[in-house]
Amino acid sequence: MIRILMLVAFIFFLGCEDKQSKPKETTPKTTKTVKKPTKVLDSSKIKTPEFPFLTDENAMEFFLEYEKNNPENKVRITTKFGSIDILLYDKIKFHRANFVYLTKRGYFDGTQFYRVIDNFIIQAGNTDDPKIKRKRGDIGRYLLPPDTKRGFKHHRGIVSMPSSEIEDAYKLASPFEFFIVQNKDGAYHLDGDYTIFGEVISGMDVVDEIAAQKTDDGDWPLRNVYIKKVEIIE
C-alpha cells in the first residue's frame, strides 16, 4: 500500500515539473506602417515651362499671354559710351513683349552694335560670339508679324525692327535684332517696311557717339561696340 502511494506521488510530481518548465508563449510585436497621405496634384496649378522653345507655331500665343503678365515698358541699354533709355510702345504688344522677354532672359548682354551708319541708323542684337548664337538657338526660331500701321514714323530716336514681310525673312529679319534711327532728319523711307516699337527717351548723345565710330566696308565698327547689359527700368 505504501509503495502504491509513493508511486502515485512520484507521477504527480513529474506532471507538475513538466508544466513549470514549459516555455511561455510570447506575443509577437507587430510594426504598424503609417501611410502618408497621397498628394493629389491640381492640374490648374501645374506651371508650363517658363522658357519654351519658341517657333512660328507657338510664339504668338506665348507672347499674347506674356505681355499680360509682364507690363514693363522701359529698358536701359548700357555700353562703354554710356546708357540709352528706351520707351517700348504698349500698342505694339508683341514686339514690346518680345523685347522684354529677351531682356529678362539676358539675351542682349554681350551682343553688339554690328551695323553702324552715321547719319542713318545704328543696329544691334547680333554678334560673332558663338556663345550668343547658342543662347539664341536655345530661345527659339521664330518671327513676329509686322505691325506697321499704327501711325508711327521713323523719326530720329525711333527704335524699330525688321518686318517678316521681307523676302527670305529668316535671313534678313530677326526678333533678336533692332535698330535706332540716328539721322536728325529721320528715315521716313523705312515707314511701312519696318515695325516701330519704341523710342529713345534718354541717351541720344550715346547713339550719336556710336554712329560716329569708324567701320569696315560692311558697316561693322572697327572697334567692337558691345552691349554690356540691357535691363528693365521704371
Tab-separated table of C-alpha atoms in Angstrom:
chain	number	residue	atom	x	y	z
A	1	MET	CA	0.000	0.000	0.000
A	2	ILE	CA	2.795	2.335	0.931
A	3	ARG	CA	4.533	1.576	-2.386
A	4	ILE	CA	1.390	2.402	-4.331
A	5	LEU	CA	1.031	5.774	-2.596
A	6	MET	CA	4.689	6.600	-3.224
A	7	LEU	CA	4.289	5.758	-6.959
A	8	VAL	CA	1.221	7.987	-7.298
A	9	ALA	CA	3.055	10.841	-5.558
A	10	PHE	CA	6.062	10.466	-7.861
A	11	ILE	CA	3.886	10.566	-11.029
A	12	PHE	CA	2.089	13.693	-9.736
A	13	PHE	CA	5.454	15.377	-9.051
A	14	LEU	CA	6.677	14.701	-12.598
A	15	GLY	CA	3.498	16.203	-14.036
A	16	CYS	CA	3.997	19.428	-12.046
A	17	GLU	CA	7.647	19.754	-13.139
A	18	ASP	CA	6.617	19.435	-16.798
A	19	LYS	CA	4.097	22.278	-16.558
A	20	GLN	CA	6.586	24.583	-14.831
A	21	SER	CA	9.368	24.024	-17.358
A	22	LYS	CA	7.150	24.567	-20.421
A	23	PRO	CA	8.186	27.917	-22.000
A	24	LYS	CA	5.605	30.696	-22.053
A	25	GLU	CA	4.325	31.838	-25.410
A	26	THR	CA	5.273	35.404	-26.283
A	27	THR	CA	3.018	37.702	-28.240
A	28	PRO	CA	4.764	38.757	-31.489
A	29	LYS	CA	5.252	42.531	-31.887
A	30	THR	CA	3.572	43.978	-34.940
A	31	THR	CA	5.077	47.071	-36.566
A	32	LYS	CA	2.361	49.416	-37.750
A	33	THR	CA	3.128	51.122	-41.078
A	34	VAL	CA	1.760	54.649	-41.125
A	35	LYS	CA	0.810	55.572	-44.674
A	36	LYS	CA	1.467	59.142	-45.710
A	37	PRO	CA	-1.471	60.833	-47.413
A	38	THR	CA	-1.151	60.883	-51.183
A	39	LYS	CA	-0.898	64.383	-52.628
A	40	VAL	CA	-3.256	64.981	-55.487
A	41	LEU	CA	-1.845	67.463	-57.974
A	42	ASP	CA	-4.207	70.195	-59.028
A	43	SER	CA	-3.755	70.411	-62.786
A	44	SER	CA	-4.712	74.068	-62.720
A	45	LYS	CA	-1.611	74.813	-60.649
A	46	ILE	CA	0.879	72.913	-62.788
A	47	LYS	CA	3.032	75.506	-64.499
A	48	THR	CA	4.050	75.220	-68.108
A	49	PRO	CA	7.768	75.650	-68.841
A	50	GLU	CA	8.813	79.221	-68.173
A	51	PHE	CA	11.081	79.281	-71.185
A	52	PRO	CA	9.581	77.213	-74.006
A	53	PHE	CA	11.414	76.811	-77.286
A	54	LEU	CA	9.716	79.399	-79.465
A	55	THR	CA	8.664	78.667	-83.033
A	56	ASP	CA	6.363	80.291	-85.560
A	57	GLU	CA	3.657	77.927	-84.294
A	58	ASN	CA	3.746	78.897	-80.586
A	59	ALA	CA	5.419	82.333	-80.363
A	60	MET	CA	2.306	84.447	-80.880
A	61	GLU	CA	0.273	82.549	-78.304
A	62	PHE	CA	3.178	82.710	-75.854
A	63	PHE	CA	3.710	86.476	-76.229
A	64	LEU	CA	-0.022	87.162	-76.075
A	65	GLU	CA	-0.029	85.689	-72.576
A	66	TYR	CA	3.416	87.007	-71.664
A	67	GLU	CA	2.560	90.639	-72.385
A	68	LYS	CA	-0.381	90.478	-69.959
A	69	ASN	CA	1.821	89.354	-67.089
A	70	ASN	CA	4.888	91.448	-67.942
A	71	PRO	CA	3.737	95.063	-68.398
A	72	GLU	CA	7.188	96.683	-68.202
A	73	ASN	CA	7.837	99.204	-70.971
A	74	LYS	CA	11.178	100.847	-70.227
A	75	VAL	CA	14.656	99.411	-70.706
A	76	ARG	CA	18.201	100.682	-70.379
A	77	ILE	CA	20.985	99.684	-72.767
A	78	THR	CA	24.437	100.097	-71.239
A	79	THR	CA	27.542	100.494	-73.440
A	80	LYS	CA	31.077	101.755	-72.929
A	81	PHE	CA	29.896	105.127	-74.219
A	82	GLY	CA	27.057	105.400	-71.720
A	83	SER	CA	23.415	104.377	-71.421
A	84	ILE	CA	20.456	104.578	-73.769
A	85	ASP	CA	16.975	104.534	-72.201
A	86	ILE	CA	14.123	103.302	-74.371
A	87	LEU	CA	10.356	103.509	-74.019
A	88	LEU	CA	8.595	100.499	-75.539
A	89	TYR	CA	5.182	101.214	-77.032
A	90	ASP	CA	2.276	99.434	-75.365
A	91	LYS	CA	0.307	99.490	-78.618
A	92	ILE	CA	2.888	97.251	-80.299
A	93	LYS	CA	2.201	94.474	-77.824
A	94	PHE	CA	4.003	91.514	-79.390
A	95	HIS	CA	7.207	93.411	-80.137
A	96	ARG	CA	7.213	95.021	-76.690
A	97	ALA	CA	6.660	91.645	-75.038
A	98	ASN	CA	9.390	90.109	-77.193
A	99	PHE	CA	11.925	92.764	-76.195
A	100	VAL	CA	11.021	92.492	-72.504
A	101	TYR	CA	11.251	88.703	-72.685
A	102	LEU	CA	14.683	88.750	-74.329
A	103	THR	CA	15.844	91.359	-71.825
A	104	LYS	CA	14.764	89.248	-68.864
A	105	ARG	CA	16.480	86.224	-70.355
A	106	GLY	CA	19.693	88.243	-70.677
A	107	TYR	CA	19.909	87.678	-74.403
A	108	PHE	CA	21.176	91.141	-75.336
A	109	ASP	CA	24.015	91.132	-72.791
A	110	GLY	CA	27.206	90.690	-74.777
A	111	THR	CA	25.681	91.382	-78.188
A	112	GLN	CA	26.964	94.239	-80.341
A	113	PHE	CA	26.055	97.228	-82.424
A	114	TYR	CA	27.174	95.397	-85.505
A	115	ARG	CA	25.878	97.753	-88.199
A	116	VAL	CA	26.666	101.443	-87.823
A	117	ILE	CA	25.908	104.037	-90.495
A	118	ASP	CA	26.471	107.639	-89.483
A	119	ASN	CA	23.550	109.950	-90.287
A	120	PHE	CA	21.276	106.936	-90.681
A	121	ILE	CA	20.950	104.143	-88.081
A	122	ILE	CA	22.792	102.015	-85.555
A	123	GLN	CA	21.723	98.362	-85.482
A	124	ALA	CA	22.231	95.876	-82.630
A	125	GLY	CA	21.334	92.474	-81.223
A	126	ASN	CA	23.763	90.288	-83.145
A	127	THR	CA	27.389	89.248	-82.719
A	128	ASP	CA	30.012	86.843	-83.971
A	129	ASP	CA	30.330	85.304	-80.488
A	130	PRO	CA	29.374	81.585	-80.591
A	131	LYS	CA	28.003	81.789	-77.028
A	132	ILE	CA	25.393	84.328	-78.072
A	133	LYS	CA	24.461	82.248	-81.092
A	134	ARG	CA	23.939	79.244	-78.832
A	135	LYS	CA	21.823	81.378	-76.499
A	136	ARG	CA	19.708	82.442	-79.461
A	137	GLY	CA	19.389	78.808	-80.505
A	138	ASP	CA	18.131	77.880	-77.045
A	139	ILE	CA	15.439	80.580	-77.144
A	140	GLY	CA	13.996	79.547	-80.480
A	141	ARG	CA	13.488	80.225	-84.147
A	142	TYR	CA	10.525	82.446	-84.833
A	143	LEU	CA	9.333	85.652	-86.473
A	144	LEU	CA	6.861	88.280	-85.314
A	145	PRO	CA	4.180	89.597	-87.660
A	146	PRO	CA	4.699	93.159	-88.913
A	147	ASP	CA	2.793	95.898	-87.113
A	148	THR	CA	3.392	98.925	-89.307
A	149	LYS	CA	0.003	100.693	-89.442
A	150	ARG	CA	-0.130	102.418	-86.060
A	151	GLY	CA	0.779	105.844	-87.397
A	152	PHE	CA	4.341	105.864	-86.061
A	153	LYS	CA	7.072	107.364	-88.254
A	154	HIS	CA	10.809	106.743	-88.343
A	155	HIS	CA	11.792	109.963	-86.587
A	156	ARG	CA	15.211	110.434	-85.029
A	157	GLY	CA	15.460	108.235	-81.936
A	158	ILE	CA	12.859	105.710	-83.065
A	159	VAL	CA	13.529	102.036	-82.248
A	160	SER	CA	12.415	99.651	-84.978
A	161	MET	CA	12.583	96.008	-86.012
A	162	PRO	CA	12.802	94.382	-89.443
A	163	SER	CA	9.491	93.140	-90.803
A	164	SER	CA	8.775	89.498	-91.604
A	165	GLU	CA	7.309	90.588	-94.946
A	166	ILE	CA	10.862	90.974	-96.231
A	167	GLU	CA	11.852	88.295	-98.755
A	168	ASP	CA	13.835	85.462	-97.128
A	169	ALA	CA	12.788	86.824	-93.749
A	170	TYR	CA	14.754	84.413	-91.566
A	171	LYS	CA	17.959	85.642	-93.177
A	172	LEU	CA	17.224	89.361	-93.201
A	173	ALA	CA	14.802	89.872	-90.320
A	174	SER	CA	15.001	88.746	-86.723
A	175	PRO	CA	13.110	89.443	-83.474
A	176	PHE	CA	16.520	89.329	-81.771
A	177	GLU	CA	17.698	92.480	-83.538
A	178	PHE	CA	16.697	96.133	-83.581
A	179	PHE	CA	17.889	99.463	-84.876
A	180	ILE	CA	17.760	103.091	-83.720
A	181	VAL	CA	17.276	105.937	-86.181
A	182	GLN	CA	20.178	108.369	-85.700
A	183	ASN	CA	19.643	110.787	-88.592
A	184	LYS	CA	18.366	114.126	-87.301
A	185	ASP	CA	16.027	114.334	-90.309
A	186	GLY	CA	14.601	110.869	-89.667
A	187	ALA	CA	14.462	107.905	-92.036
A	188	TYR	CA	10.930	108.060	-93.367
A	189	HIS	CA	11.634	105.897	-96.383
A	190	LEU	CA	11.599	102.999	-93.913
A	191	ASP	CA	7.980	103.624	-92.931
A	192	GLY	CA	5.740	100.700	-93.742
A	193	ASP	CA	8.590	98.208	-94.127
A	194	TYR	CA	9.809	98.029	-90.534
A	195	THR	CA	7.895	97.758	-87.265
A	196	ILE	CA	8.403	100.714	-84.927
A	197	PHE	CA	8.037	99.564	-81.319
A	198	GLY	CA	9.765	102.207	-79.180
A	199	GLU	CA	11.778	105.400	-78.902
A	200	VAL	CA	14.871	106.684	-77.137
A	201	ILE	CA	13.890	108.869	-74.170
A	202	SER	CA	17.435	109.445	-72.911
A	203	GLY	CA	20.910	108.914	-74.357
A	204	MET	CA	20.761	110.164	-77.931
A	205	ASP	CA	24.241	111.570	-77.368
A	206	VAL	CA	25.362	107.951	-76.847
A	207	VAL	CA	23.599	106.956	-80.079
A	208	ASP	CA	25.493	109.732	-81.889
A	209	GLU	CA	28.794	108.582	-80.375
A	210	ILE	CA	28.231	105.036	-81.578
A	211	ALA	CA	27.196	106.261	-85.029
A	212	ALA	CA	30.440	108.221	-85.313
A	213	GLN	CA	32.637	105.117	-84.971
A	214	LYS	CA	34.775	104.117	-87.940
A	215	THR	CA	33.567	100.982	-89.699
A	216	ASP	CA	34.710	98.459	-92.281
A	217	ASP	CA	33.112	98.020	-95.709
A	218	GLY	CA	30.307	96.008	-94.109
A	219	ASP	CA	29.411	98.846	-91.675
A	220	TRP	CA	30.776	96.854	-88.722
A	221	PRO	CA	32.683	99.111	-86.273
A	222	LEU	CA	36.447	98.583	-86.441
A	223	ARG	CA	36.388	98.602	-82.647
A	224	ASN	CA	33.557	96.423	-81.396
A	225	VAL	CA	30.749	98.255	-79.611
A	226	TYR	CA	29.334	95.786	-77.097
A	227	ILE	CA	26.084	95.990	-75.212
A	228	LYS	CA	27.201	95.387	-71.658
A	229	LYS	CA	23.706	94.949	-70.315
A	230	VAL	CA	20.045	95.563	-71.099
A	231	GLU	CA	17.800	95.839	-68.065
A	232	ILE	CA	14.264	96.788	-67.134
A	233	ILE	CA	13.905	100.223	-65.534
A	234	GLU	CA	10.973	102.139	-64.025
